[in-house]
Amino acid sequence: MARHASRARRHVRLFRLRFRSLDKLSWIADDLFRNDRSRDSMLTGGCYCRAIRYEIHSTPFGTTLCHCATCRKVSAAPAVAWFSVSKDGLRWIQGTPKTFESSPGVLRAFCGQCGTPLAYANAESPDVVDVSTCSLDEPGEVPPATHTWIKYRLTWDRTADGLPEYAEAG
Ligand SMILES: [Zn+2]
Ligand SMILES: [Zn+2]
């Protein structure tokens, strides 16, 4: 009997320990939940026609305005703003982008329906993907910090060149 009793006490102790760890777990869960809610400010984006949508779940880095000739041609724009995220940080949540190899080892993703350039992956950096800043719903939140490939910059593509500026169509 004594043995059973001590076993029972041990069980109670174990139960309490478990309960306490469960309590701890619920705190951790609360923390996770809070973190989850803080993702309300997560970046979202997609193509013009909304066939393709994505979410960004990690911190952008390497924000840049790229003046390379390939970005210019595939986007038909003088320069293209990009930011980088870890590969796991980009989640396609609607539709599947089309891809093509713009140069050896480089895949570019775009909407097969409306053509919006969306992402860039280089085999030399397999853990990183670049996302076109202006495919974001709020591109103003991720301003470029640098200009890259300026040796290809168009001569007429100048900032602060004195030309009139219009908020909307001039
Ligand atoms: Zn589209
Ligand atoms: Zn480029």
XYZ file of C-alpha atoms in Angstrom, residues 1-95:
95
model
C 0.000 0.000 0.000
C 2.742 2.391 0.967
C 4.413 1.683 -2.292
C 1.198 2.491 -4.167
C 0.749 5.623 -2.139
C 4.233 6.851 -2.910
C 3.691 5.920 -6.539
C 0.465 7.927 -6.472
C 2.304 10.869 -4.922
C 4.927 10.570 -7.607
C 2.191 10.623 -10.224
C 0.733 13.714 -8.672
C 4.159 15.316 -8.667
C 4.676 14.331 -12.290
C 1.236 15.618 -13.160
C 2.034 18.926 -11.490
C 5.331 19.098 -13.324
C 3.567 18.368 -16.574
C 0.887 20.871 -15.771
C 3.524 23.474 -15.017
C 5.292 22.750 -18.291
C 1.936 22.924 -20.065
C 1.432 26.267 -18.421
C 4.824 27.308 -19.712
C 3.846 26.013 -23.137
C 0.696 28.063 -23.125
C 2.828 31.123 -22.433
C 5.057 30.225 -25.336
C 1.945 29.691 -27.464
C 0.700 33.123 -26.416
C 4.039 34.530 -27.500
C 3.776 32.784 -30.833
C 0.274 34.056 -31.231
C 1.409 37.578 -30.494
C 4.207 37.176 -33.014
C 1.663 35.911 -35.482
C -0.526 38.919 -34.940
C 2.440 41.210 -35.353
C 2.646 39.748 -38.856
C -0.356 41.905 -39.667
C 2.283 44.319 -40.892
C 3.779 41.611 -43.149
C 4.434 42.622 -46.737
C 2.079 41.356 -49.413
C 2.074 41.710 -53.148
C 1.343 40.180 -56.495
C 0.873 40.903 -60.141
C -1.296 43.535 -61.756
C -4.191 41.191 -62.610
C -4.066 39.536 -59.152
C -3.760 36.016 -60.581
C -0.533 35.713 -58.571
C -0.288 36.735 -54.913
C 2.538 36.344 -52.404
C 3.429 37.095 -48.803
C 6.822 38.062 -47.390
C 7.590 36.381 -44.071
C 11.134 37.566 -43.455
C 12.960 40.856 -43.290
C 13.848 42.404 -46.648
C 17.499 43.262 -47.269
C 19.625 44.374 -50.204
C 17.076 46.906 -51.431
C 18.321 48.396 -54.670
C 17.392 50.084 -57.888
C 18.920 47.955 -60.639
C 19.960 49.641 -63.874
C 21.098 46.474 -65.658
C 20.066 45.965 -69.266
C 18.259 42.687 -68.531
C 16.002 44.146 -65.833
C 15.320 47.069 -68.129
C 14.348 44.885 -71.085
C 12.230 42.302 -69.224
C 10.348 45.085 -67.460
C 10.394 47.664 -70.258
C 11.303 50.203 -67.585
C 14.442 52.356 -67.210
C 15.381 50.687 -63.912
C 13.823 48.128 -61.601
C 13.671 48.201 -57.806
C 14.327 44.912 -55.999
C 14.639 43.655 -52.453
C 16.006 40.325 -51.254
C 14.541 37.852 -48.777
C 15.490 34.386 -47.627
C 13.972 31.796 -49.942
C 11.657 30.557 -47.169
C 10.523 34.126 -46.580
C 8.608 34.312 -49.868
C 5.341 32.356 -49.993
C 3.240 32.185 -53.115
C -0.320 32.141 -51.788
C -2.256 32.345 -55.041
C -1.431 31.207 -58.557
